[in-house]
Tab-separated table of C-alpha atoms in Angstrom:
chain	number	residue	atom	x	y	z
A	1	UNK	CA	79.409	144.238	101.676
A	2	UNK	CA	76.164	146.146	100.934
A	3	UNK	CA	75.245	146.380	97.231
A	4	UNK	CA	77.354	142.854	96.406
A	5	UNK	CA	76.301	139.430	97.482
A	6	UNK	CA	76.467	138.347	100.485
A	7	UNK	CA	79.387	136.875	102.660
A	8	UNK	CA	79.512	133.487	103.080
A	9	UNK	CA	77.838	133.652	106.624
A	10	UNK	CA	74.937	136.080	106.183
A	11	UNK	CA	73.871	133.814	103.091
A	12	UNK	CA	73.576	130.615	104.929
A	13	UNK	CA	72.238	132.675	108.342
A	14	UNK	CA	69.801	134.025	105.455
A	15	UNK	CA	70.471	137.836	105.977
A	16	UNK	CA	71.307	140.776	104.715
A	17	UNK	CA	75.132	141.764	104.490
A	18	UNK	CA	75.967	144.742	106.322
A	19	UNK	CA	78.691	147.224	105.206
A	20	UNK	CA	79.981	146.322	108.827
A	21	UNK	CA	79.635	142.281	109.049
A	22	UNK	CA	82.420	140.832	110.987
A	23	UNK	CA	81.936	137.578	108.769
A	24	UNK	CA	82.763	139.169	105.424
A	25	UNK	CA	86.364	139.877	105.367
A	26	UNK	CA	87.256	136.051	106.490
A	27	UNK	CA	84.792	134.200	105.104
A	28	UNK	CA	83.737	134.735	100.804
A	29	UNK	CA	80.659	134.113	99.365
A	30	UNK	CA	82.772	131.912	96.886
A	31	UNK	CA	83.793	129.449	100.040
A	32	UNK	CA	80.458	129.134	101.643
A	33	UNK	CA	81.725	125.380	103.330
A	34	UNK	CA	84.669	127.043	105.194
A	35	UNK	CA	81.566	129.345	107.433
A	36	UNK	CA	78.952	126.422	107.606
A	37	UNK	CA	81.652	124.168	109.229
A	38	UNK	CA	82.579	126.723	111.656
A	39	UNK	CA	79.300	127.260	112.576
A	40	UNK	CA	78.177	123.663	112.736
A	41	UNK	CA	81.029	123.389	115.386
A	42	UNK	CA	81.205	126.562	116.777
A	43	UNK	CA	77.981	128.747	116.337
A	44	UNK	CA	77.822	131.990	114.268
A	45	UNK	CA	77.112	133.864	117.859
A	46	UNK	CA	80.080	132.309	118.988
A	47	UNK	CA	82.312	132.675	116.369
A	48	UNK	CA	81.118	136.735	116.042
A	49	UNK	CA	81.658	137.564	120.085
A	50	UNK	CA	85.622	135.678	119.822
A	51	UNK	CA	86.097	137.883	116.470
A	52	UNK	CA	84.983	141.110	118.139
A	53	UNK	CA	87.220	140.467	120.949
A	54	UNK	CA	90.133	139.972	119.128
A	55	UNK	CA	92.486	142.737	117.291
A	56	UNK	CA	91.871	143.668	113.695
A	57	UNK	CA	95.291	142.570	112.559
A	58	UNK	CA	95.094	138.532	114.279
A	59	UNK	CA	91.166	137.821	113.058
A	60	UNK	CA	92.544	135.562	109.878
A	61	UNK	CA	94.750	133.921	111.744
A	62	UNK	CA	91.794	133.162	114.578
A	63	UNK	CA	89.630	132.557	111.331
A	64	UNK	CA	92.440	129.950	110.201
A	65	UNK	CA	92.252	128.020	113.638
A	66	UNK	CA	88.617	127.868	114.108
A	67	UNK	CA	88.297	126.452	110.475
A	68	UNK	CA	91.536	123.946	111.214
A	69	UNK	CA	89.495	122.610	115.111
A	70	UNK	CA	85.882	122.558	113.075
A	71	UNK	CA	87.601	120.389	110.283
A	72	UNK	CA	89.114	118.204	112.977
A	73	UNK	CA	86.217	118.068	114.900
A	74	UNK	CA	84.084	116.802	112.365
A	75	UNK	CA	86.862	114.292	111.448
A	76	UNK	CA	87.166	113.003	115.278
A	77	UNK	CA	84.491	114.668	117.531
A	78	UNK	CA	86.191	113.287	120.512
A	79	UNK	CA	89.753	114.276	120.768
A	80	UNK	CA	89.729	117.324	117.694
A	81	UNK	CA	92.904	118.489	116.928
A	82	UNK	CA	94.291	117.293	120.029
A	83	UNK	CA	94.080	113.493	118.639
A	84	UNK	CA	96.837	114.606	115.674
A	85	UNK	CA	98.823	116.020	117.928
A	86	UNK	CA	98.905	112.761	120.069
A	87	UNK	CA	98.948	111.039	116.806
A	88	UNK	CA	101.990	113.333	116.080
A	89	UNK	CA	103.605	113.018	119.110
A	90	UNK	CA	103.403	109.119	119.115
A	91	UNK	CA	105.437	109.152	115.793
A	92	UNK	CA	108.234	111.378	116.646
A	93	UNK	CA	108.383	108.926	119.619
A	94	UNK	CA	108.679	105.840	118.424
A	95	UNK	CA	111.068	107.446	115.191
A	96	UNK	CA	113.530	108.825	118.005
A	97	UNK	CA	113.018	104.801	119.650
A	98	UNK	CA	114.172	103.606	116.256
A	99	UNK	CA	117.249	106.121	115.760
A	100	UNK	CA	118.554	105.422	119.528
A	101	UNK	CA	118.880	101.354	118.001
A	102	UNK	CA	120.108	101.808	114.834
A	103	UNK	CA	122.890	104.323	116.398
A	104	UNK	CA	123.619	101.509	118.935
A	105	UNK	CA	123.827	98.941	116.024
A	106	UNK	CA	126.232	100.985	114.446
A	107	UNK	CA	128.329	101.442	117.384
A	108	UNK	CA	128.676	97.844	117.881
A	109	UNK	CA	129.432	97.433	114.194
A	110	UNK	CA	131.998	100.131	113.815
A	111	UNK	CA	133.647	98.658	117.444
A	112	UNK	CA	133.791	94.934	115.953
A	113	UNK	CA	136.079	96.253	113.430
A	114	UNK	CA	138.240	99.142	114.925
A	115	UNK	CA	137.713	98.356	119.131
A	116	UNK	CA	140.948	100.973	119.901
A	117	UNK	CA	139.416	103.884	118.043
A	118	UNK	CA	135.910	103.589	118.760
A	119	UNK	CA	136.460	103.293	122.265
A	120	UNK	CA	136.787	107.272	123.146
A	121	UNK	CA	133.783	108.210	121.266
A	122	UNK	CA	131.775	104.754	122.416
A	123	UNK	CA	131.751	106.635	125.696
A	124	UNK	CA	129.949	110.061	124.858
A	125	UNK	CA	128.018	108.005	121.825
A	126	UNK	CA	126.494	105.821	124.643
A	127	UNK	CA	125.792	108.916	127.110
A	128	UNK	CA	123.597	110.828	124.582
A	129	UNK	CA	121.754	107.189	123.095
A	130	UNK	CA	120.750	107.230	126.807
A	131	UNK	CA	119.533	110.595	127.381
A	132	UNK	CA	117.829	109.932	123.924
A	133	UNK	CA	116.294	106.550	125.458
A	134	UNK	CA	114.919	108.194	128.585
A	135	UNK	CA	113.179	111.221	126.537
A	136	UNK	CA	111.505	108.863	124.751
A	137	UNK	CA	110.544	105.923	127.576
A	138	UNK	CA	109.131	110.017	129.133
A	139	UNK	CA	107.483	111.111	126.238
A	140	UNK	CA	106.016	107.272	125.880
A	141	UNK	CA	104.709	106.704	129.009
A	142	UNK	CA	102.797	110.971	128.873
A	143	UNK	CA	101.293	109.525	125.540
A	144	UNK	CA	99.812	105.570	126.478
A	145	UNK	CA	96.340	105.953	125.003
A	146	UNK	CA	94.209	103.710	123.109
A	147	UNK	CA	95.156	105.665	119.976
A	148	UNK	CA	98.801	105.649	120.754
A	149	UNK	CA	98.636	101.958	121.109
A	150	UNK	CA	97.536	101.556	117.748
A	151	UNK	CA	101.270	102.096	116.588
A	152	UNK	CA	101.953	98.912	118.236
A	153	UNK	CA	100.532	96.656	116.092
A	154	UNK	CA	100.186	98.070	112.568
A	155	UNK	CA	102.472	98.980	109.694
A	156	UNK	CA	103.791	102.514	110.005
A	157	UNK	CA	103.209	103.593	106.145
A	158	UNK	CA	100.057	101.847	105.887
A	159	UNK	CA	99.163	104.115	109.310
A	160	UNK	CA	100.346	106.985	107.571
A	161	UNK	CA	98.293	106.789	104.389
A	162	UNK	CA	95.207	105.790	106.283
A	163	UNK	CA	95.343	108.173	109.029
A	164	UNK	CA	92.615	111.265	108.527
A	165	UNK	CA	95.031	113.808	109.193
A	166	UNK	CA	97.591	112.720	107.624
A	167	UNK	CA	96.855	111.425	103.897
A	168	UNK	CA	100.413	112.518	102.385
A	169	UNK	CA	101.932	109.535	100.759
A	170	UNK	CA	105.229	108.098	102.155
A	171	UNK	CA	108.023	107.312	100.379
A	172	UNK	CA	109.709	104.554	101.628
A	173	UNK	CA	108.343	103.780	105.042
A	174	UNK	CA	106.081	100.749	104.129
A	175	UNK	CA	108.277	97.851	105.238
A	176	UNK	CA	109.108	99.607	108.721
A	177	UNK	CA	107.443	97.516	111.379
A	178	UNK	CA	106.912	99.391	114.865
A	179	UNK	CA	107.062	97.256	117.776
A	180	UNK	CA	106.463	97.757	121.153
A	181	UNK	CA	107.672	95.447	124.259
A	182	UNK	CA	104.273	94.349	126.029
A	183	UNK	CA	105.954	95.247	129.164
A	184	UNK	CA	105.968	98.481	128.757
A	185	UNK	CA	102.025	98.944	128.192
A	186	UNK	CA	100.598	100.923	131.190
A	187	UNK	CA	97.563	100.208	132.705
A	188	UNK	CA	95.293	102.520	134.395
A	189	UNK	CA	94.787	99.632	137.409
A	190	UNK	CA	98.480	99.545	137.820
């Protein structure tokens, strides 16, 4: 950067830009937050030796992900990123728990009125509500952590609006209770 001011990096490192610095393309002098988080997380040493090793042309996508974990990891210091994804997971879960029953409530619905021509599809309906079922008793049972738990017993928009990575309203959602059968709680001692 020379002769202008200073990335964001060398100004809070307190040095002077070179024409060179690694720092200056990805992070401005006019976002000086976006550097200080990564290197709260990450260290400016760090953070320089991953960018050198990297090509040219994926550095602002790297950039992108370090600033995404440091963000996260200042939000949840134990689980990061990794505790949205979980968070994530656990919703598309229980949602695909929820489809599977009201597909099977419609079945039985559409076969108390028309048994004869619901019969033939009943068949293949039932086959793929139980393939669904399984995939999500699998996906369940890979996610039973304290913070997947916390589905269990809470309103699902309320989670949503409250949740730190996920502050996007809902439209819709707020009277959707999620249960979950006690039974099927694992235990570590078990």
């Amino acid at each position: 950067m020379g002769g202008a001011s200073p990335c964001a990096s060398c100004k809070l490192l307190r040095r002077r830009c070179a024409k060179d610095c690694i720092f200056a393309p990805y992070f401005p002098s006019d976002d000086p937050h976006k550097f200080a988080i990564v290197h709260k997380i990450f260290g400016a040493s760090n953070v320089s030796k991953m960018l050198q090793e990297i090509a040219v042309q994926h550095r602002a996508d790297a950039v992108s992900s370090l600033v995404y974990e440091a963000n996260a990891r200042v939000r949840d210091p134990v689980y990061g990123c990794v505790g949205a994804i979980s968070f994530l997971q656990n919703q598309v879960s229980q949602l695909q728990m929820q489809l599977a029953l009201a597909q099977t409530d419609i079945l039985c619905i559409q076969m108390h009125h028309d048994p004869a021509a619901v019969a033939t599809t009943a068949n293949l309906q039932l086959d793929h509500q139980q393939q669904q079922l399984a995939l999500v008793n699998h996906n369940h049972h890979d996610l039973a952590d304290s913070k997947s738990l916390l589905l269990a017993s809470t309103n699902f928009g309320a989670t949503l609006q409250n949740h730190p990575y996920l502050n996007f309203a809902t439209s819709g959602v707020n009277n959707v209770m999620i249960q979950q059968d006690p039974l099927k709680r694992e235990s570590l001692w078990t």
